[in-house]
JSON list of C-alpha atoms in Angstrom, two decimals:
[
{"chain": "X", "resi": 1, "resn": "MET", "atom": "CA", "xyz": [-85.06, -33.96, -5.51]},
{"chain": "X", "resi": 2, "resn": "MET", "atom": "CA", "xyz": [-85.29, -30.76, -7.49]},
{"chain": "X", "resi": 3, "resn": "PRO", "atom": "CA", "xyz": [-81.92, -29.08, -8.39]},
{"chain": "X", "resi": 4, "resn": "PRO", "atom": "CA", "xyz": [-81.33, -25.66, -6.76]},
{"chain": "X", "resi": 5, "resn": "PRO", "atom": "CA", "xyz": [-82.47, -22.75, -8.85]},
{"chain": "X", "resi": 6, "resn": "PRO", "atom": "CA", "xyz": [-79.71, -21.01, -10.81]},
{"chain": "X", "resi": 7, "resn": "ARG", "atom": "CA", "xyz": [-78.33, -17.87, -9.17]},
{"chain": "X", "resi": 8, "resn": "SER", "atom": "CA", "xyz": [-79.11, -14.64, -10.91]},
{"chain": "X", "resi": 9, "resn": "SER", "atom": "CA", "xyz": [-76.35, -12.56, -12.52]},
{"chain": "X", "resi": 10, "resn": "THR", "atom": "CA", "xyz": [-77.04, -9.88, -9.89]},
{"chain": "X", "resi": 11, "resn": "THR", "atom": "CA", "xyz": [-76.37, -12.34, -7.06]},
{"chain": "X", "resi": 12, "resn": "LEU", "atom": "CA", "xyz": [-73.13, -13.54, -8.69]},
{"chain": "X", "resi": 13, "resn": "TYR", "atom": "CA", "xyz": [-71.95, -9.98, -9.25]},
{"chain": "X", "resi": 14, "resn": "SER", "atom": "CA", "xyz": [-72.69, -9.07, -5.59]},
{"chain": "X", "resi": 15, "resn": "GLN", "atom": "CA", "xyz": [-70.74, -12.11, -4.33]},
{"chain": "X", "resi": 16, "resn": "GLN", "atom": "CA", "xyz": [-67.76, -11.25, -6.55]},
{"chain": "X", "resi": 17, "resn": "GLN", "atom": "CA", "xyz": [-67.83, -7.70, -5.22]},
{"chain": "X", "resi": 18, "resn": "HIS", "atom": "CA", "xyz": [-67.72, -8.94, -1.60]},
{"chain": "X", "resi": 19, "resn": "GLU", "atom": "CA", "xyz": [-64.85, -11.33, -2.35]},
{"chain": "X", "resi": 20, "resn": "ALA", "atom": "CA", "xyz": [-62.86, -8.62, -4.10]},
{"chain": "X", "resi": 21, "resn": "GLN", "atom": "CA", "xyz": [-63.48, -6.24, -1.19]},
{"chain": "X", "resi": 22, "resn": "ASP", "atom": "CA", "xyz": [-62.31, -8.88, 1.31]},
{"chain": "X", "resi": 23, "resn": "ASP", "atom": "CA", "xyz": [-59.11, -9.46, -0.71]},
{"chain": "X", "resi": 24, "resn": "PHE", "atom": "CA", "xyz": [-58.47, -5.70, -0.78]},
{"chain": "X", "resi": 25, "resn": "VAL", "atom": "CA", "xyz": [-58.92, -5.41, 3.02]},
{"chain": "X", "resi": 26, "resn": "VAL", "atom": "CA", "xyz": [-56.51, -8.29, 3.65]},
{"chain": "X", "resi": 27, "resn": "GLU", "atom": "CA", "xyz": [-53.94, -6.79, 1.26]},
{"chain": "X", "resi": 28, "resn": "GLU", "atom": "CA", "xyz": [-54.36, -3.33, 2.82]},
{"chain": "X", "resi": 29, "resn": "GLU", "atom": "CA", "xyz": [-53.88, -4.72, 6.35]},
{"chain": "X", "resi": 30, "resn": "ALA", "atom": "CA", "xyz": [-50.73, -6.57, 5.26]},
{"chain": "X", "resi": 31, "resn": "THR", "atom": "CA", "xyz": [-49.36, -3.39, 3.67]},
{"chain": "X", "resi": 32, "resn": "GLU", "atom": "CA", "xyz": [-50.03, -1.40, 6.86]},
{"chain": "X", "resi": 33, "resn": "ALA", "atom": "CA", "xyz": [-48.31, -4.08, 8.95]},
{"chain": "X", "resi": 34, "resn": "ASN", "atom": "CA", "xyz": [-45.26, -3.98, 6.68]},
{"chain": "X", "resi": 35, "resn": "MET", "atom": "CA", "xyz": [-45.16, -0.19, 6.85]},
{"chain": "X", "resi": 36, "resn": "THR", "atom": "CA", "xyz": [-45.34, -0.31, 10.66]},
{"chain": "X", "resi": 37, "resn": "THR", "atom": "CA", "xyz": [-42.49, -2.83, 10.80]},
{"chain": "X", "resi": 38, "resn": "THR", "atom": "CA", "xyz": [-40.40, -0.74, 8.41]},
{"chain": "X", "resi": 39, "resn": "THR", "atom": "CA", "xyz": [-41.02, 2.41, 10.45]},
{"chain": "X", "resi": 40, "resn": "LYS", "atom": "CA", "xyz": [-39.98, 0.68, 13.66]},
{"chain": "X", "resi": 41, "resn": "THR", "atom": "CA", "xyz": [-36.83, -0.66, 11.96]},
{"chain": "X", "resi": 42, "resn": "ARG", "atom": "CA", "xyz": [-35.90, 2.77, 10.65]},
{"chain": "X", "resi": 43, "resn": "ALA", "atom": "CA", "xyz": [-36.53, 4.35, 14.04]},
{"chain": "X", "resi": 44, "resn": "LYS", "atom": "CA", "xyz": [-33.75, 2.21, 15.55]},
{"chain": "X", "resi": 45, "resn": "THR", "atom": "CA", "xyz": [-30.47, 4.13, 15.37]},
{"chain": "X", "resi": 46, "resn": "PRO", "atom": "CA", "xyz": [-27.08, 3.65, 17.07]},
{"chain": "X", "resi": 47, "resn": "LEU", "atom": "CA", "xyz": [-27.85, 6.53, 19.41]},
{"chain": "X", "resi": 48, "resn": "SER", "atom": "CA", "xyz": [-31.31, 5.23, 20.33]},
{"chain": "X", "resi": 49, "resn": "GLU", "atom": "CA", "xyz": [-29.84, 1.79, 21.12]},
{"chain": "X", "resi": 50, "resn": "ILE", "atom": "CA", "xyz": [-27.25, 3.40, 23.40]},
{"chain": "X", "resi": 51, "resn": "VAL", "atom": "CA", "xyz": [-29.92, 5.46, 25.12]},
{"chain": "X", "resi": 52, "resn": "GLU", "atom": "CA", "xyz": [-32.18, 2.47, 25.75]},
{"chain": "X", "resi": 53, "resn": "ALA", "atom": "CA", "xyz": [-29.29, 0.47, 27.18]},
{"chain": "X", "resi": 54, "resn": "PHE", "atom": "CA", "xyz": [-28.32, 3.27, 29.59]},
{"chain": "X", "resi": 55, "resn": "GLU", "atom": "CA", "xyz": [-31.92, 3.76, 30.66]},
{"chain": "X", "resi": 56, "resn": "GLU", "atom": "CA", "xyz": [-32.10, 0.07, 31.54]},
{"chain": "X", "resi": 57, "resn": "LEU", "atom": "CA", "xyz": [-28.81, 0.39, 33.42]},
{"chain": "X", "resi": 58, "resn": "ALA", "atom": "CA", "xyz": [-30.05, 3.40, 35.40]},
{"chain": "X", "resi": 59, "resn": "LYS", "atom": "CA", "xyz": [-33.36, 1.67, 36.12]},
{"chain": "X", "resi": 60, "resn": "SER", "atom": "CA", "xyz": [-31.54, -1.41, 37.39]},
{"chain": "X", "resi": 61, "resn": "LEU", "atom": "CA", "xyz": [-29.28, 0.74, 39.54]},
{"chain": "X", "resi": 62, "resn": "ASN", "atom": "CA", "xyz": [-32.23, 2.61, 41.06]},
{"chain": "X", "resi": 63, "resn": "SER", "atom": "CA", "xyz": [-34.17, -0.58, 41.85]},
{"chain": "X", "resi": 64, "resn": "ARG", "atom": "CA", "xyz": [-31.18, -2.12, 43.61]},
{"chain": "X", "resi": 65, "resn": "ARG", "atom": "CA", "xyz": [-30.57, 1.09, 45.52]},
{"chain": "X", "resi": 66, "resn": "ILE", "atom": "CA", "xyz": [-34.10, 0.88, 46.92]},
{"chain": "X", "resi": 67, "resn": "ARG", "atom": "CA", "xyz": [-33.66, -2.74, 48.06]},
{"chain": "X", "resi": 68, "resn": "ASN", "atom": "CA", "xyz": [-30.28, -2.37, 49.73]},
{"chain": "X", "resi": 69, "resn": "SER", "atom": "CA", "xyz": [-27.53, 0.16, 50.24]},
{"chain": "X", "resi": 70, "resn": "ASP", "atom": "CA", "xyz": [-23.91, -0.09, 49.16]},
{"chain": "X", "resi": 71, "resn": "LYS", "atom": "CA", "xyz": [-20.95, 1.15, 51.13]},
{"chain": "X", "resi": 72, "resn": "GLY", "atom": "CA", "xyz": [-21.72, 4.81, 50.62]},
{"chain": "X", "resi": 73, "resn": "ALA", "atom": "CA", "xyz": [-22.78, 4.49, 46.97]},
{"chain": "X", "resi": 74, "resn": "GLY", "atom": "CA", "xyz": [-26.25, 2.94, 47.07]},
{"chain": "X", "resi": 75, "resn": "GLY", "atom": "CA", "xyz": [-27.18, -0.26, 45.26]},
{"chain": "X", "resi": 76, "resn": "GLU", "atom": "CA", "xyz": [-24.98, -2.37, 43.00]},
{"chain": "X", "resi": 77, "resn": "LEU", "atom": "CA", "xyz": [-24.13, -2.33, 39.33]},
{"chain": "X", "resi": 78, "resn": "ARG", "atom": "CA", "xyz": [-23.30, -5.55, 37.54]},
{"chain": "X", "resi": 79, "resn": "LEU", "atom": "CA", "xyz": [-20.04, -5.41, 35.65]},
{"chain": "X", "resi": 80, "resn": "ASP", "atom": "CA", "xyz": [-21.28, -7.47, 32.70]},
{"chain": "X", "resi": 81, "resn": "ALA", "atom": "CA", "xyz": [-24.31, -5.24, 32.07]},
{"chain": "X", "resi": 82, "resn": "PHE", "atom": "CA", "xyz": [-22.23, -2.10, 32.53]},
{"chain": "X", "resi": 83, "resn": "SER", "atom": "CA", "xyz": [-19.41, -3.12, 30.18]},
{"chain": "X", "resi": 84, "resn": "LYS", "atom": "CA", "xyz": [-21.86, -4.39, 27.54]},
{"chain": "X", "resi": 85, "resn": "THR", "atom": "CA", "xyz": [-23.70, -1.05, 27.60]},
{"chain": "X", "resi": 86, "resn": "CYS", "atom": "CA", "xyz": [-20.45, 0.93, 27.46]},
{"chain": "X", "resi": 87, "resn": "SER", "atom": "CA", "xyz": [-19.27, -1.04, 24.43]},
{"chain": "X", "resi": 88, "resn": "LEU", "atom": "CA", "xyz": [-22.13, 0.49, 22.42]},
{"chain": "X", "resi": 89, "resn": "VAL", "atom": "CA", "xyz": [-20.77, 4.01, 22.96]},
{"chain": "X", "resi": 90, "resn": "SER", "atom": "CA", "xyz": [-17.66, 3.46, 20.82]},
{"chain": "X", "resi": 91, "resn": "VAL", "atom": "CA", "xyz": [-19.71, 4.15, 17.68]},
{"chain": "X", "resi": 92, "resn": "LEU", "atom": "CA", "xyz": [-20.23, 7.74, 18.88]},
{"chain": "X", "resi": 93, "resn": "PHE", "atom": "CA", "xyz": [-16.48, 8.33, 19.03]},
{"chain": "X", "resi": 94, "resn": "SER", "atom": "CA", "xyz": [-16.01, 6.92, 15.54]},
{"chain": "X", "resi": 95, "resn": "CYS", "atom": "CA", "xyz": [-18.67, 9.31, 14.20]},
{"chain": "X", "resi": 96, "resn": "LEU", "atom": "CA", "xyz": [-16.62, 12.26, 15.49]},
{"chain": "X", "resi": 97, "resn": "GLY", "atom": "CA", "xyz": [-13.67, 11.42, 13.26]},
{"chain": "X", "resi": 98, "resn": "LEU", "atom": "CA", "xyz": [-9.95, 12.04, 13.71]},
{"chain": "X", "resi": 99, "resn": "ALA", "atom": "CA", "xyz": [-10.22, 14.51, 16.60]},
{"chain": "X", "resi": 100, "resn": "PHE", "atom": "CA", "xyz": [-11.61, 11.85, 18.91]},
{"chain": "X", "resi": 101, "resn": "ARG", "atom": "CA", "xyz": [-9.60, 8.92, 17.56]},
{"chain": "X", "resi": 102, "resn": "PHE", "atom": "CA", "xyz": [-7.44, 9.03, 20.70]},
{"chain": "X", "resi": 103, "resn": "ALA", "atom": "CA", "xyz": [-10.55, 8.78, 22.87]},
{"chain": "X", "resi": 104, "resn": "GLU", "atom": "CA", "xyz": [-11.99, 5.97, 20.77]},
{"chain": "X", "resi": 105, "resn": "SER", "atom": "CA", "xyz": [-8.87, 3.79, 20.88]},
{"chain": "X", "resi": 106, "resn": "GLU", "atom": "CA", "xyz": [-8.35, 4.31, 24.61]},
{"chain": "X", "resi": 107, "resn": "TYR", "atom": "CA", "xyz": [-12.03, 3.89, 25.41]},
{"chain": "X", "resi": 108, "resn": "VAL", "atom": "CA", "xyz": [-12.42, 0.69, 23.38]},
{"chain": "X", "resi": 109, "resn": "ALA", "atom": "CA", "xyz": [-9.34, -0.87, 25.01]},
{"chain": "X", "resi": 110, "resn": "LYS", "atom": "CA", "xyz": [-10.55, -0.03, 28.53]},
{"chain": "X", "resi": 111, "resn": "VAL", "atom": "CA", "xyz": [-14.05, -1.34, 27.87]},
{"chain": "X", "resi": 112, "resn": "ARG", "atom": "CA", "xyz": [-12.61, -4.55, 26.44]},
{"chain": "X", "resi": 113, "resn": "ASP", "atom": "CA", "xyz": [-10.66, -5.04, 29.68]},
{"chain": "X", "resi": 114, "resn": "LEU", "atom": "CA", "xyz": [-13.86, -4.62, 31.72]},
{"chain": "X", "resi": 115, "resn": "VAL", "atom": "CA", "xyz": [-15.71, -7.06, 29.47]},
{"chain": "X", "resi": 116, "resn": "GLU", "atom": "CA", "xyz": [-13.03, -9.66, 30.17]},
{"chain": "X", "resi": 117, "resn": "ALA", "atom": "CA", "xyz": [-13.07, -8.83, 33.89]},
{"chain": "X", "resi": 118, "resn": "SER", "atom": "CA", "xyz": [-16.86, -9.36, 33.98]},
{"chain": "X", "resi": 119, "resn": "LYS", "atom": "CA", "xyz": [-16.27, -13.06, 33.27]},
{"chain": "X", "resi": 120, "resn": "GLU", "atom": "CA", "xyz": [-14.59, -13.34, 36.66]},
{"chain": "X", "resi": 121, "resn": "TYR", "atom": "CA", "xyz": [-16.05, -10.52, 38.80]},
{"chain": "X", "resi": 122, "resn": "ASN", "atom": "CA", "xyz": [-19.72, -9.70, 39.37]},
{"chain": "X", "resi": 123, "resn": "THR", "atom": "CA", "xyz": [-19.90, -5.98, 40.16]},
{"chain": "X", "resi": 124, "resn": "LEU", "atom": "CA", "xyz": [-18.01, -2.72, 39.84]},
{"chain": "X", "resi": 125, "resn": "GLN", "atom": "CA", "xyz": [-17.56, -2.78, 43.61]},
{"chain": "X", "resi": 126, "resn": "THR", "atom": "CA", "xyz": [-15.75, -6.12, 43.39]},
{"chain": "X", "resi": 127, "resn": "ILE", "atom": "CA", "xyz": [-12.99, -4.95, 41.05]},
{"chain": "X", "resi": 128, "resn": "LEU", "atom": "CA", "xyz": [-12.54, -1.69, 42.95]},
{"chain": "X", "resi": 129, "resn": "ASP", "atom": "CA", "xyz": [-12.30, -3.42, 46.33]},
{"chain": "X", "resi": 130, "resn": "LEU", "atom": "CA", "xyz": [-9.83, -5.91, 44.91]},
{"chain": "X", "resi": 131, "resn": "ASP", "atom": "CA", "xyz": [-7.55, -3.13, 43.67]},
{"chain": "X", "resi": 132, "resn": "VAL", "atom": "CA", "xyz": [-7.92, -1.26, 46.96]},
{"chain": "X", "resi": 133, "resn": "ALA", "atom": "CA", "xyz": [-6.79, -4.37, 48.81]},
{"chain": "X", "resi": 134, "resn": "ASN", "atom": "CA", "xyz": [-3.82, -4.81, 46.45]},
{"chain": "X", "resi": 135, "resn": "GLY", "atom": "CA", "xyz": [-2.93, -1.12, 46.31]},
{"chain": "X", "resi": 136, "resn": "THR", "atom": "CA", "xyz": [-3.33, -1.07, 42.51]},
{"chain": "X", "resi": 137, "resn": "VAL", "atom": "CA", "xyz": [-6.23, 1.35, 42.04]},
{"chain": "X", "resi": 138, "resn": "ARG", "atom": "CA", "xyz": [-4.14, 3.83, 40.01]},
{"chain": "X", "resi": 139, "resn": "THR", "atom": "CA", "xyz": [-1.76, 1.28, 38.53]},
{"chain": "X", "resi": 140, "resn": "SER", "atom": "CA", "xyz": [-1.67, 1.32, 34.72]},
{"chain": "X", "resi": 141, "resn": "GLY", "atom": "CA", "xyz": [-3.77, -1.54, 33.36]},
{"chain": "X", "resi": 142, "resn": "SER", "atom": "CA", "xyz": [-5.70, -2.17, 36.58]},
{"chain": "X", "resi": 143, "resn": "HIS", "atom": "CA", "xyz": [-9.45, -2.66, 36.32]},
{"chain": "X", "resi": 144, "resn": "SER", "atom": "CA", "xyz": [-10.07, 0.30, 38.63]},
{"chain": "X", "resi": 145, "resn": "ARG", "atom": "CA", "xyz": [-7.97, 2.62, 36.49]},
{"chain": "X", "resi": 146, "resn": "ASN", "atom": "CA", "xyz": [-9.67, 1.39, 33.33]},
{"chain": "X", "resi": 147, "resn": "LEU", "atom": "CA", "xyz": [-13.07, 1.92, 34.95]},
{"chain": "X", "resi": 148, "resn": "ARG", "atom": "CA", "xyz": [-12.06, 5.48, 35.73]},
{"chain": "X", "resi": 149, "resn": "ARG", "atom": "CA", "xyz": [-11.11, 6.10, 32.09]},
{"chain": "X", "resi": 150, "resn": "VAL", "atom": "CA", "xyz": [-14.34, 4.56, 30.78]},
{"chain": "X", "resi": 151, "resn": "ARG", "atom": "CA", "xyz": [-16.28, 6.79, 33.15]},
{"chain": "X", "resi": 152, "resn": "GLN", "atom": "CA", "xyz": [-14.48, 9.81, 31.64]},
{"chain": "X", "resi": 153, "resn": "GLY", "atom": "CA", "xyz": [-15.45, 8.66, 28.16]},
{"chain": "X", "resi": 154, "resn": "LEU", "atom": "CA", "xyz": [-19.11, 8.48, 29.13]},
{"chain": "X", "resi": 155, "resn": "ASP", "atom": "CA", "xyz": [-18.88, 11.91, 30.72]},
{"chain": "X", "resi": 156, "resn": "LEU", "atom": "CA", "xyz": [-17.17, 13.36, 27.66]},
{"chain": "X", "resi": 157, "resn": "ILE", "atom": "CA", "xyz": [-20.08, 12.30, 25.46]},
{"chain": "X", "resi": 158, "resn": "ARG", "atom": "CA", "xyz": [-22.54, 13.69, 28.03]},
{"chain": "X", "resi": 159, "resn": "ALA", "atom": "CA", "xyz": [-20.76, 17.06, 28.09]},
{"chain": "X", "resi": 160, "resn": "LEU", "atom": "CA", "xyz": [-20.53, 17.13, 24.29]},
{"chain": "X", "resi": 161, "resn": "PHE", "atom": "CA", "xyz": [-24.27, 16.53, 23.97]},
{"chain": "X", "resi": 162, "resn": "GLU", "atom": "CA", "xyz": [-25.01, 19.27, 26.52]},
{"chain": "X", "resi": 163, "resn": "GLN", "atom": "CA", "xyz": [-22.90, 21.74, 24.55]},
{"chain": "X", "resi": 164, "resn": "PHE", "atom": "CA", "xyz": [-24.38, 20.56, 21.24]},
{"chain": "X", "resi": 165, "resn": "LEU", "atom": "CA", "xyz": [-27.90, 21.21, 22.53]},
{"chain": "X", "resi": 166, "resn": "SER", "atom": "CA", "xyz": [-27.14, 24.56, 24.14]},
{"chain": "X", "resi": 167, "resn": "THR", "atom": "CA", "xyz": [-27.75, 26.45, 20.89]},
{"chain": "X", "resi": 168, "resn": "THR", "atom": "CA", "xyz": [-28.21, 25.68, 17.19]},
{"chain": "X", "resi": 169, "resn": "ASP", "atom": "CA", "xyz": [-25.60, 28.34, 16.39]},
{"chain": "X", "resi": 170, "resn": "TYR", "atom": "CA", "xyz": [-22.92, 26.46, 18.33]},
{"chain": "X", "resi": 171, "resn": "SER", "atom": "CA", "xyz": [-20.58, 24.60, 15.95]},
{"chain": "X", "resi": 172, "resn": "LEU", "atom": "CA", "xyz": [-19.59, 21.03, 16.70]},
{"chain": "X", "resi": 173, "resn": "ARG", "atom": "CA", "xyz": [-15.96, 22.14, 17.02]},
{"chain": "X", "resi": 174, "resn": "GLU", "atom": "CA", "xyz": [-16.87, 24.66, 19.72]},
{"chain": "X", "resi": 175, "resn": "ALA", "atom": "CA", "xyz": [-19.07, 22.14, 21.51]},
{"chain": "X", "resi": 176, "resn": "ALA", "atom": "CA", "xyz": [-16.39, 19.43, 21.42]},
{"chain": "X", "resi": 177, "resn": "THR", "atom": "CA", "xyz": [-13.62, 21.81, 22.50]},
{"chain": "X", "resi": 178, "resn": "THR", "atom": "CA", "xyz": [-15.61, 22.97, 25.51]},
{"chain": "X", "resi": 179, "resn": "ALA", "atom": "CA", "xyz": [-16.59, 19.41, 26.47]},
{"chain": "X", "resi": 180, "resn": "TYR", "atom": "CA", "xyz": [-13.01, 18.15, 26.19]},
{"chain": "X", "resi": 181, "resn": "SER", "atom": "CA", "xyz": [-11.68, 21.11, 28.20]},
{"chain": "X", "resi": 182, "resn": "GLN", "atom": "CA", "xyz": [-14.14, 20.36, 30.99]},
{"chain": "X", "resi": 183, "resn": "VAL", "atom": "CA", "xyz": [-13.85, 16.57, 31.21]},
{"chain": "X", "resi": 184, "resn": "CYS", "atom": "CA", "xyz": [-10.51, 15.29, 29.88]},
{"chain": "X", "resi": 185, "resn": "ALA", "atom": "CA", "xyz": [-8.00, 18.11, 29.39]},
{"chain": "X", "resi": 186, "resn": "PRO", "atom": "CA", "xyz": [-7.17, 18.48, 33.12]},
{"chain": "X", "resi": 187, "resn": "TYR", "atom": "CA", "xyz": [-5.87, 14.89, 33.15]},
{"chain": "X", "resi": 188, "resn": "HIS", "atom": "CA", "xyz": [-3.97, 14.87, 29.84]},
{"chain": "X", "resi": 189, "resn": "THR", "atom": "CA", "xyz": [-0.40, 15.92, 29.13]},
{"chain": "X", "resi": 190, "resn": "TRP", "atom": "CA", "xyz": [0.41, 19.06, 27.15]},
{"chain": "X", "resi": 191, "resn": "ALA", "atom": "CA", "xyz": [1.30, 16.97, 24.09]},
{"chain": "X", "resi": 192, "resn": "VAL", "atom": "CA", "xyz": [-2.04, 15.13, 24.12]},
{"chain": "X", "resi": 193, "resn": "ARG", "atom": "CA", "xyz": [-4.02, 18.34, 24.66]},
{"chain": "X", "resi": 194, "resn": "THR", "atom": "CA", "xyz": [-2.20, 20.05, 21.77]},
{"chain": "X", "resi": 195, "resn": "ALA", "atom": "CA", "xyz": [-2.91, 17.15, 19.42]},
{"chain": "X", "resi": 196, "resn": "VAL", "atom": "CA", "xyz": [-6.57, 17.00, 20.43]},
{"chain": "X", "resi": 197, "resn": "TYR", "atom": "CA", "xyz": [-7.18, 20.73, 20.00]},
{"chain": "X", "resi": 198, "resn": "ALA", "atom": "CA", "xyz": [-5.51, 20.63, 16.58]},
{"chain": "X", "resi": 199, "resn": "GLY", "atom": "CA", "xyz": [-7.72, 17.72, 15.60]},
{"chain": "X", "resi": 200, "resn": "MET", "atom": "CA", "xyz": [-10.86, 19.67, 16.46]},
{"chain": "X", "resi": 201, "resn": "TYR", "atom": "CA", "xyz": [-10.62, 21.36, 13.05]},
{"chain": "X", "resi": 202, "resn": "THR", "atom": "CA", "xyz": [-11.28, 18.01, 11.38]},
{"chain": "X", "resi": 203, "resn": "LEU", "atom": "CA", "xyz": [-14.60, 17.44, 13.15]},
{"chain": "X", "resi": 204, "resn": "PRO", "atom": "CA", "xyz": [-17.69, 16.99, 10.97]},
{"chain": "X", "resi": 205, "resn": "THR", "atom": "CA", "xyz": [-20.30, 19.73, 10.80]},
{"chain": "X", "resi": 206, "resn": "ARG", "atom": "CA", "xyz": [-23.50, 19.48, 12.84]},
{"chain": "X", "resi": 207, "resn": "ASP", "atom": "CA", "xyz": [-25.38, 18.26, 9.76]},
{"chain": "X", "resi": 208, "resn": "GLN", "atom": "CA", "xyz": [-22.69, 15.70, 8.96]},
{"chain": "X", "resi": 209, "resn": "LEU", "atom": "CA", "xyz": [-22.80, 14.38, 12.52]},
{"chain": "X", "resi": 210, "resn": "LEU", "atom": "CA", "xyz": [-26.58, 13.96, 12.34]},
{"chain": "X", "resi": 211, "resn": "LEU", "atom": "CA", "xyz": [-26.15, 12.13, 9.04]},
{"chain": "X", "resi": 212, "resn": "ASN", "atom": "CA", "xyz": [-23.46, 9.87, 10.54]},
{"chain": "X", "resi": 213, "resn": "LEU", "atom": "CA", "xyz": [-25.79, 9.05, 13.44]},
{"chain": "X", "resi": 214, "resn": "ASN", "atom": "CA", "xyz": [-28.79, 8.57, 11.13]},
{"chain": "X", "resi": 215, "resn": "GLU", "atom": "CA", "xyz": [-30.69, 11.17, 13.15]},
{"chain": "X", "resi": 216, "resn": "THR", "atom": "CA", "xyz": [-32.77, 14.23, 12.36]},
{"chain": "X", "resi": 217, "resn": "GLU", "atom": "CA", "xyz": [-32.38, 17.45, 14.32]},
{"chain": "X", "resi": 218, "resn": "HIS", "atom": "CA", "xyz": [-35.49, 16.58, 16.31]},
{"chain": "X", "resi": 219, "resn": "SER", "atom": "CA", "xyz": [-34.66, 12.92, 17.00]},
{"chain": "X", "resi": 220, "resn": "ALA", "atom": "CA", "xyz": [-31.05, 13.77, 17.89]},
{"chain": "X", "resi": 221, "resn": "GLU", "atom": "CA", "xyz": [-32.16, 16.38, 20.43]},
{"chain": "X", "resi": 222, "resn": "LYS", "atom": "CA", "xyz": [-34.56, 13.90, 22.02]},
{"chain": "X", "resi": 223, "resn": "ASN", "atom": "CA", "xyz": [-32.03, 11.05, 22.18]},
{"chain": "X", "resi": 224, "resn": "MET", "atom": "CA", "xyz": [-29.18, 13.27, 23.36]},
{"chain": "X", "resi": 225, "resn": "ARG", "atom": "CA", "xyz": [-31.28, 14.54, 26.25]},
{"chain": "X", "resi": 226, "resn": "ARG", "atom": "CA", "xyz": [-32.25, 10.98, 27.11]},
{"chain": "X", "resi": 227, "resn": "TYR", "atom": "CA", "xyz": [-28.57, 9.97, 27.13]},
{"chain": "X", "resi": 228, "resn": "ILE", "atom": "CA", "xyz": [-27.69, 12.88, 29.43]},
{"chain": "X", "resi": 229, "resn": "ASN", "atom": "CA", "xyz": [-30.47, 11.95, 31.86]},
{"chain": "X", "resi": 230, "resn": "ALA", "atom": "CA", "xyz": [-29.70, 8.21, 31.81]},
{"chain": "X", "resi": 231, "resn": "SER", "atom": "CA", "xyz": [-25.89, 8.37, 31.92]},
{"chain": "X", "resi": 232, "resn": "LEU", "atom": "CA", "xyz": [-25.58, 10.95, 34.68]},
{"chain": "X", "resi": 233, "resn": "PRO", "atom": "CA", "xyz": [-26.82, 8.64, 37.51]},
{"chain": "X", "resi": 234, "resn": "VAL", "atom": "CA", "xyz": [-24.38, 5.97, 36.32]},
{"chain": "X", "resi": 235, "resn": "ILE", "atom": "CA", "xyz": [-21.47, 8.43, 36.22]},
{"chain": "X", "resi": 236, "resn": "GLU", "atom": "CA", "xyz": [-22.33, 9.79, 39.67]},
{"chain": "X", "resi": 237, "resn": "TYR", "atom": "CA", "xyz": [-22.64, 6.24, 41.02]},
{"chain": "X", "resi": 238, "resn": "ILE", "atom": "CA", "xyz": [-19.11, 5.40, 39.84]},
{"chain": "X", "resi": 239, "resn": "ASP", "atom": "CA", "xyz": [-17.77, 8.58, 41.45]},
{"chain": "X", "resi": 240, "resn": "ARG", "atom": "CA", "xyz": [-19.41, 7.65, 44.74]},
{"chain": "X", "resi": 241, "resn": "LEU", "atom": "CA", "xyz": [-17.77, 4.23, 44.63]},
{"chain": "X", "resi": 242, "resn": "TYR", "atom": "CA", "xyz": [-14.34, 5.87, 44.60]},
{"chain": "X", "resi": 243, "resn": "ILE", "atom": "CA", "xyz": [-15.19, 8.62, 47.09]},
{"chain": "X", "resi": 244, "resn": "SER", "atom": "CA", "xyz": [-16.72, 6.17, 49.57]},
{"chain": "X", "resi": 245, "resn": "ARG", "atom": "CA", "xyz": [-13.38, 4.34, 49.58]},
{"chain": "X", "resi": 246, "resn": "ASN", "atom": "CA", "xyz": [-11.43, 7.57, 50.15]},
{"chain": "X", "resi": 247, "resn": "ILE", "atom": "CA", "xyz": [-10.10, 7.64, 46.58]},
{"chain": "X", "resi": 248, "resn": "ARG", "atom": "CA", "xyz": [-9.79, 11.08, 45.06]},
{"chain": "X", "resi": 249, "resn": "LEU", "atom": "CA", "xyz": [-11.15, 11.76, 41.60]},
{"chain": "X", "resi": 250, "resn": "ASP", "atom": "CA", "xyz": [-8.50, 14.17, 40.29]},
{"chain": "X", "resi": 251, "resn": "TRP", "atom": "CA", "xyz": [-6.58, 11.67, 38.15]}
]
């Protein structure tokens, strides 16, 4: 058998070119994949994680409301999912500094109580009905009272975001003062209100807050609006739970 004819230098050069081009394409695709992964990782911020969790909570609440109706509230909300989602919000209070330290410590303690309660009770309705039966809805340390305080914390953040987004000329101190006056001040003693208002002067600037949250002006606006839209149905649902059981909300 005759040996194959030797390949010409032109053929060898062409093959080398194709191999080099293939290696470049593979390397380029790997680089693009890494860049995509990095971008996705960077896009995840504390605020975006909170938003996604509340959107899932609101979606779950709406789907259950369609299937069956609660005693005047509509649907059910699992205590474990709710308390887990609420635990994410504590980072927002810590980003606000000394002025909201009172809210952070109280909020974290109340959420921790609900997390523990979720190991024994399934839904928000369950703990509320239990306290109604025992006459301990407003008793200090009861699950129903703690739920009420956590609800106020969620609403405080919602109101703060609304004020923050109302105008770019609005300082964080003005936004926080207005939000606190609307949501929490009516239920706090004079001493607490005085301390909180004094602490407002220690709040970070708008730019510092965005830096603390790892957000840009654009991404913060988007995520804050998403939080407002997702948290409001949850807040209103909790209010309906109390109202449907003839429990007033002014406490």
